[in-house]
PDB file of C-alpha atoms in Angstrom:
ATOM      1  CA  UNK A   1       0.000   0.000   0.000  1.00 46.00           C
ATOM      2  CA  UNK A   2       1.061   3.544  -0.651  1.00 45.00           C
ATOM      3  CA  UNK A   3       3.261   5.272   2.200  1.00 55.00           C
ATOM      4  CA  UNK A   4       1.568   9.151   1.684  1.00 72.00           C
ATOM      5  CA  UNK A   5      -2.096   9.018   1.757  1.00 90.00           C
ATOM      6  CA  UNK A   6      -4.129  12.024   1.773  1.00 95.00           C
ATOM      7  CA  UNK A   7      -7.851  11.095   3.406  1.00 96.00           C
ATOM      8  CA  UNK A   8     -10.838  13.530   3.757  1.00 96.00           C
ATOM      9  CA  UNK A   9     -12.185  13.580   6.571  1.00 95.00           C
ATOM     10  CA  UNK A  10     -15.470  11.898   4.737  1.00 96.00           C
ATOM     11  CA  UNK A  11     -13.736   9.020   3.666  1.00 96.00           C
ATOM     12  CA  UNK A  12     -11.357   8.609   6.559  1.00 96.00           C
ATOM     13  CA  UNK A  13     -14.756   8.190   8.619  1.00 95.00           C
ATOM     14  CA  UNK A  14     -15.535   5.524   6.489  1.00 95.00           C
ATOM     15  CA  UNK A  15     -12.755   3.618   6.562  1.00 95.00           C
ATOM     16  CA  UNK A  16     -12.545   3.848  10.560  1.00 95.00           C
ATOM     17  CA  UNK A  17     -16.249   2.273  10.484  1.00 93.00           C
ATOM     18  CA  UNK A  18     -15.546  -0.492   8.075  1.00 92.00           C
ATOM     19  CA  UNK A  19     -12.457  -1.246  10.394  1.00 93.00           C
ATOM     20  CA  UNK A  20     -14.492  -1.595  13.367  1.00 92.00           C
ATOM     21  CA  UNK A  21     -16.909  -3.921  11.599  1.00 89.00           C
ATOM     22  CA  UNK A  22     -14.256  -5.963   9.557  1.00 89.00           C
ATOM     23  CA  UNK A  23     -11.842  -6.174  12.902  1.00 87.00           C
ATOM     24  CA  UNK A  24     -15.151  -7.633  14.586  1.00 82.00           C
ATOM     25  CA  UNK A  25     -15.039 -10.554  11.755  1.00 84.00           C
ATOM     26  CA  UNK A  26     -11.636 -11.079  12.162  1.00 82.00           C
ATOM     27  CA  UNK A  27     -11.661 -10.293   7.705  1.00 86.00           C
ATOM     28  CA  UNK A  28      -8.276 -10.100   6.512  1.00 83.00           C
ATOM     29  CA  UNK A  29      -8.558  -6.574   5.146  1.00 86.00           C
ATOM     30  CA  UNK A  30      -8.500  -5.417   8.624  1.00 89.00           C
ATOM     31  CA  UNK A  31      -4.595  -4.930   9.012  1.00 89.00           C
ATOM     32  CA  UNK A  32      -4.630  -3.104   5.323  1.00 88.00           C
ATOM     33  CA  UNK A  33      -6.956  -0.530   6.969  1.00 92.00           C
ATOM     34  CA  UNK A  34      -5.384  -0.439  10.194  1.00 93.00           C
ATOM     35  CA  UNK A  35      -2.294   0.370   7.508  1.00 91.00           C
ATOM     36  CA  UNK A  36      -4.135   2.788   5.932  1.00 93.00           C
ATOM     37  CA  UNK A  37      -5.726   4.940   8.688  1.00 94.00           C
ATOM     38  CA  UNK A  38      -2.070   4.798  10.666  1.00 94.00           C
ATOM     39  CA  UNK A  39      -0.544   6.399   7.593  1.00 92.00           C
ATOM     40  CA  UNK A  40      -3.101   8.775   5.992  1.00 94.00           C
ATOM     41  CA  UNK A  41      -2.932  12.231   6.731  1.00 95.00           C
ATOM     42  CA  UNK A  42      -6.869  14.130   7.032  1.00 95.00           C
ATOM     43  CA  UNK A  43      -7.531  17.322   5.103  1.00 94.00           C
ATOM     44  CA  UNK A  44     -11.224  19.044   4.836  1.00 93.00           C
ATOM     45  CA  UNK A  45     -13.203  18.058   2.182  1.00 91.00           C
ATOM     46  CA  UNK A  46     -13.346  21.790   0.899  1.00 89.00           C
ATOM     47  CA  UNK A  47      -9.220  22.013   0.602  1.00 91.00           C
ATOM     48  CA  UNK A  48      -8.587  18.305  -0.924  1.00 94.00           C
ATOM     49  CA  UNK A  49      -6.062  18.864  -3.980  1.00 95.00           C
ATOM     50  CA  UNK A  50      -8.476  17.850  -7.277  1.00 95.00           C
ATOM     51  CA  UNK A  51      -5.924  15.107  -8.453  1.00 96.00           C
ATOM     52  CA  UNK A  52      -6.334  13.118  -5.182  1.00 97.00           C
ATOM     53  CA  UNK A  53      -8.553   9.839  -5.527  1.00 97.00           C
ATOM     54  CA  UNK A  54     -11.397  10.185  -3.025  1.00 97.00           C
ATOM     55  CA  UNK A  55     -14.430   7.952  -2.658  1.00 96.00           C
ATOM     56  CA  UNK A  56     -16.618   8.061  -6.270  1.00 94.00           C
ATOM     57  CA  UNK A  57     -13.619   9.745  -7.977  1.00 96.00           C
ATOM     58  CA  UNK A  58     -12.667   8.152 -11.446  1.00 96.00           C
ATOM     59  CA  UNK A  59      -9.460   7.362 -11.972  1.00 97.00           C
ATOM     60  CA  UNK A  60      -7.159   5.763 -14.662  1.00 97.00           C
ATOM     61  CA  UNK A  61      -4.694   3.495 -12.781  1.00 97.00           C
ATOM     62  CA  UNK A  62      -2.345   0.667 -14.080  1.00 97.00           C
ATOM     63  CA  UNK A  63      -1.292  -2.406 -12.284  1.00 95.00           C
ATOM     64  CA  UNK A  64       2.325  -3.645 -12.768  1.00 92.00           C
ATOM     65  CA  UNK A  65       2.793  -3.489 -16.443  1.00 92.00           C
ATOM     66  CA  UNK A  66      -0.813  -4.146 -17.261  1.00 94.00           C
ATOM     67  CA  UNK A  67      -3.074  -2.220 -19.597  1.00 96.00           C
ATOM     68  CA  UNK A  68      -4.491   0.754 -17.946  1.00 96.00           C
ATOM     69  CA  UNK A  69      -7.504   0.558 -16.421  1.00 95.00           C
ATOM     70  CA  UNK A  70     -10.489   3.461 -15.773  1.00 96.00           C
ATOM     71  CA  UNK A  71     -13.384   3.005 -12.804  1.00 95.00           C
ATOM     72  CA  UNK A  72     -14.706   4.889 -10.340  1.00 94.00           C
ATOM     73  CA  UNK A  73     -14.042   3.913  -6.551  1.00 95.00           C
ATOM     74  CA  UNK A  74     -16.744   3.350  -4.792  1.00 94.00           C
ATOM     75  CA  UNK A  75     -17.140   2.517  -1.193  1.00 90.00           C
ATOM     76  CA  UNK A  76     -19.085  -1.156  -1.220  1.00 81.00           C
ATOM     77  CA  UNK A  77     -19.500  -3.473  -4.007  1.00 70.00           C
ATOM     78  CA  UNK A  78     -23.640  -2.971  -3.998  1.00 67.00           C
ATOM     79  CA  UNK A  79     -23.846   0.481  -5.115  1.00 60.00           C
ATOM     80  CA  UNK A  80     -20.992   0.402  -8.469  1.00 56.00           C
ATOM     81  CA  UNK A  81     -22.004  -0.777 -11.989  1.00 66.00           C
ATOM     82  CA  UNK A  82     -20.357  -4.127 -13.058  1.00 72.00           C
ATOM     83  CA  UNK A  83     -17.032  -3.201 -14.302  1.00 78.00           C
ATOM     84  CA  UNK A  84     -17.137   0.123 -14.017  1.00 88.00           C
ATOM     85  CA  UNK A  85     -16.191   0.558 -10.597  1.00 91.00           C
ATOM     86  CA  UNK A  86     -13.823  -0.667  -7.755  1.00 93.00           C
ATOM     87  CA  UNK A  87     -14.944  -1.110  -4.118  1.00 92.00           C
ATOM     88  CA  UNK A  88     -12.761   0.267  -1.608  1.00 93.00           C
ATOM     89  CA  UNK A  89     -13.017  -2.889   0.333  1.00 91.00           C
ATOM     90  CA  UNK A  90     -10.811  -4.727  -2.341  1.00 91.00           C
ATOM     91  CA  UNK A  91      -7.092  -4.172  -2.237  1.00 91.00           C
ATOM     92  CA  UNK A  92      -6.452  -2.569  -4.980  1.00 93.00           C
ATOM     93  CA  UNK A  93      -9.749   0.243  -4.341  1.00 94.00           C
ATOM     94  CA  UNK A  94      -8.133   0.219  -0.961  1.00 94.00           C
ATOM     95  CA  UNK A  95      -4.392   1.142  -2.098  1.00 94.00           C
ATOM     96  CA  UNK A  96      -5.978   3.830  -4.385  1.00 96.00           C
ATOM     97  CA  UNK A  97      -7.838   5.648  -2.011  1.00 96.00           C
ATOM     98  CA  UNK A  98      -5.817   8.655  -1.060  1.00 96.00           C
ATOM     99  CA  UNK A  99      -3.008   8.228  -3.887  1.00 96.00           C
ATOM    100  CA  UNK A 100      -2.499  11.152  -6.113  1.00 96.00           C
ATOM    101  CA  UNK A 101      -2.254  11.523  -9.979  1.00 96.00           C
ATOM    102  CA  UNK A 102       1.232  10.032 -11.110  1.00 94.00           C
ATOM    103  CA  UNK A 103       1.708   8.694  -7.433  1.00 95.00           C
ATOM    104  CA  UNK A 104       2.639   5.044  -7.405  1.00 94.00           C
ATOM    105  CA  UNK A 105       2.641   2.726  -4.701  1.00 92.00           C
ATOM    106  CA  UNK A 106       2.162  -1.822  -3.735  1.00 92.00           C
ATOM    107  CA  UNK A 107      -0.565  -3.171  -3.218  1.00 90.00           C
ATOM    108  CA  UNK A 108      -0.643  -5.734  -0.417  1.00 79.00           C
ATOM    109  CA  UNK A 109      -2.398  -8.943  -0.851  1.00 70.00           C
ATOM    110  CA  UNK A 110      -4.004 -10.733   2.271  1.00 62.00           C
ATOM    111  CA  UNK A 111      -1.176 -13.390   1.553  1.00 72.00           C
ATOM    112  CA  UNK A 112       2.028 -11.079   1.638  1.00 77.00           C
ATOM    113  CA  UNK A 113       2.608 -10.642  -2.038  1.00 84.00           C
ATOM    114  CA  UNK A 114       2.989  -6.774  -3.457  1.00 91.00           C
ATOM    115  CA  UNK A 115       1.861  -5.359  -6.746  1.00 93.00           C
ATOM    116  CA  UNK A 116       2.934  -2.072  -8.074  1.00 95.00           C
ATOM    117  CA  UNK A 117      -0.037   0.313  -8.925  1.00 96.00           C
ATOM    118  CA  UNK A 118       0.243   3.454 -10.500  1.00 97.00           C
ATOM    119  CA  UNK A 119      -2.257   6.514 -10.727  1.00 97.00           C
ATOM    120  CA  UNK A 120      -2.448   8.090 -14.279  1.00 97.00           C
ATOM    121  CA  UNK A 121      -5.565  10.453 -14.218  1.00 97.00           C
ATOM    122  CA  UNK A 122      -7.822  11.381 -11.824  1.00 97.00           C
ATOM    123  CA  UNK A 123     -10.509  11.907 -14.383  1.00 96.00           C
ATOM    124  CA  UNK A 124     -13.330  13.065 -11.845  1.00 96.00           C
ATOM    125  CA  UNK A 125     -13.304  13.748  -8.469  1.00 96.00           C
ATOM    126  CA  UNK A 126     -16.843  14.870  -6.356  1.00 95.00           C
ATOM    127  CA  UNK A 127     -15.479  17.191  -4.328  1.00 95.00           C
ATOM    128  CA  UNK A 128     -13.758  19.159  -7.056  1.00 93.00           C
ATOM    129  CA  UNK A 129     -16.157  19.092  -9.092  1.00 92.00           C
ATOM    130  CA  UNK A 130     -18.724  20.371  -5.982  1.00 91.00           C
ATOM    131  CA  UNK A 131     -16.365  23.728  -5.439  1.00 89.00           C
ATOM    132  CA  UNK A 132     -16.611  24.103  -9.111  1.00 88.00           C
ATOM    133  CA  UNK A 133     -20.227  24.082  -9.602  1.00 86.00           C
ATOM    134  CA  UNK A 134     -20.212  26.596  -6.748  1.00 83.00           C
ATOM    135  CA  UNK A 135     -17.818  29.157  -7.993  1.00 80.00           C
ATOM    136  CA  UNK A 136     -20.216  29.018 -10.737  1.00 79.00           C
ATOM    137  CA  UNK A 137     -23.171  29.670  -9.689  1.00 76.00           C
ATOM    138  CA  UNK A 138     -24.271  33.760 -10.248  1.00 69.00           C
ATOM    139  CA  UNK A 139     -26.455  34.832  -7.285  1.00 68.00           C
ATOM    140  CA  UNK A 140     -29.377  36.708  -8.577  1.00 68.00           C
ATOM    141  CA  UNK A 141     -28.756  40.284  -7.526  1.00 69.00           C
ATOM    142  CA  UNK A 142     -31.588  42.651  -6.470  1.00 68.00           C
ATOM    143  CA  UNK A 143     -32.108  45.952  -9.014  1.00 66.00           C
ATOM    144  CA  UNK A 144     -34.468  49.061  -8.380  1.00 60.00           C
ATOM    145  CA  UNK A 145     -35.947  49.569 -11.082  1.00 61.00           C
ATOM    146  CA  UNK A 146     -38.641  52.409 -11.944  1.00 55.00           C
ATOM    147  CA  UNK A 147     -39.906  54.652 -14.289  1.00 55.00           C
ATOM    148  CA  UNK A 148     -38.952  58.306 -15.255  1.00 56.00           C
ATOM    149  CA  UNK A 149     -42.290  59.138 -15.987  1.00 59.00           C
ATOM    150  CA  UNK A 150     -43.861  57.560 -12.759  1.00 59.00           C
ATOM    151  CA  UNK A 151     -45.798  59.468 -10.286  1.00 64.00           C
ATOM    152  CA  UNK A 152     -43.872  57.747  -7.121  1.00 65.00           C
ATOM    153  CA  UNK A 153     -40.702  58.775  -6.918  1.00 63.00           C
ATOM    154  CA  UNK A 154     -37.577  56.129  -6.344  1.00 64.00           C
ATOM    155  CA  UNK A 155     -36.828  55.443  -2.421  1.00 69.00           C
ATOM    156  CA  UNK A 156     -34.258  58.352  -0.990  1.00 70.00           C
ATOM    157  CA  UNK A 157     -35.080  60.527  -3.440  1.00 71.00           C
ATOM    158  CA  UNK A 158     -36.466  63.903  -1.771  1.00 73.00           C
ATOM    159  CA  UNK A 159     -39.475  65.398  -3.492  1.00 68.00           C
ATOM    160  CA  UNK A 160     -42.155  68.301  -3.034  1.00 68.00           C
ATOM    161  CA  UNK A 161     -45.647  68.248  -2.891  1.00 65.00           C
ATOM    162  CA  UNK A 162     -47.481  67.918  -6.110  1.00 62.00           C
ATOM    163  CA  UNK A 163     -50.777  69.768  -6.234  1.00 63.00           C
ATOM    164  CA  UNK A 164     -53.616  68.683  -8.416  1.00 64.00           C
ATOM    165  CA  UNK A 165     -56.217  70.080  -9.816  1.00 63.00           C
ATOM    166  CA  UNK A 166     -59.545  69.772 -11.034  1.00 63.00           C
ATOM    167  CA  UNK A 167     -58.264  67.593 -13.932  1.00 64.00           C
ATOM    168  CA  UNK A 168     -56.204  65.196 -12.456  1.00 61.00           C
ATOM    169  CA  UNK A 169     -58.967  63.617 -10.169  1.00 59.00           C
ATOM    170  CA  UNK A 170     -59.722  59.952 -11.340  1.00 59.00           C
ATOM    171  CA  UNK A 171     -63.550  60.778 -10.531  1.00 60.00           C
ATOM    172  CA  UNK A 172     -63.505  58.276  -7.010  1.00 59.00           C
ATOM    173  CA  UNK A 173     -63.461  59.800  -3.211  1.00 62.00           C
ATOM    174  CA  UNK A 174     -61.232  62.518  -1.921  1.00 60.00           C
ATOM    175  CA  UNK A 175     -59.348  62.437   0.995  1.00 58.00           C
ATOM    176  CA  UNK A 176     -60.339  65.452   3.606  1.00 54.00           C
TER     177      UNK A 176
END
């Protein structure tokens, strides 16, 4: 597993949870968590570098000198389409998690054996994407808006008292 892993505090959550349930079991992924959590440094979801894999990022990885390879990691194996994604509760979703683009690290196999696996492109990640569709959104901003030729003047404006005469009344009740 990679040595520098940068968790948000989301997905650092996580992981703490599914090592508390998969310690419980006695599951063998346990000690690659324990791993992970004892080496990740936390950052706020809002300041997480945009080429850092996070949980539902989609990233373009290769394994040893294997083809590369493009899915989104998810965090369990219900919720991803066939294929297209990569559970962090395998090893290799697991050594991902927290890598970032051209970072390479091993993968550790429940039986001792290391892989290489390399980050190419983080094509996609949620929480980039999030403070982009903020920055831009364009607030609607109030304008005053009135007529020149309009009886009421704007607000702040200081005005005199218009007399009328016998011409200007619409024909309904006076005021005494």
């Amino acid at each position: 597993m990679n040595r520098t892993c940068r968790l948000t505090t989301k997905d650092f959550a996580i992981l703490e949870t599914m090592l508390e349930r998969r310690r419980a079991l006695g599951d063998p992924l346990a000690p690659l968590l324990e791993k992970k959590l004892a080496n990740a440094s936390v950052v706020l979801i809002d300041s997480v570098d945009p080429d850092i894999v996070t949980i539902n990022s989609r990233v373009t990885f290769r394994i040893g000198a294997n083809p590369a390879e493009t899915r989104t990691v998810i965090q369990n194996e219900v919720r991803g389409v066939v294929g297209g994604s990569l559970p962090v509760t395998t090893p290799w979703g697991l050594s991902l998690l927290g890598m970032a683009e051209g970072e390479a690290g091993l993968v550790e196999r429940s039986g001792g054996e290391t892989e290489p696996i390399r980050v190419v492109k983080v094509l996609f990640q949620p929480e980039a994407a999030r403070r982009a569709s903020i920055a831009r959104q364009v607030r609607p901003a109030l304008r005053l808006v009135y007529s020149a030729n309009s009886i009421v003047p704007p607000l702040g404006v200081e005005t005199k008292i218009r007399q009328t005469g016998a011409d200007d009344d619409p024909g309904g009740p006076t005021a005494a």
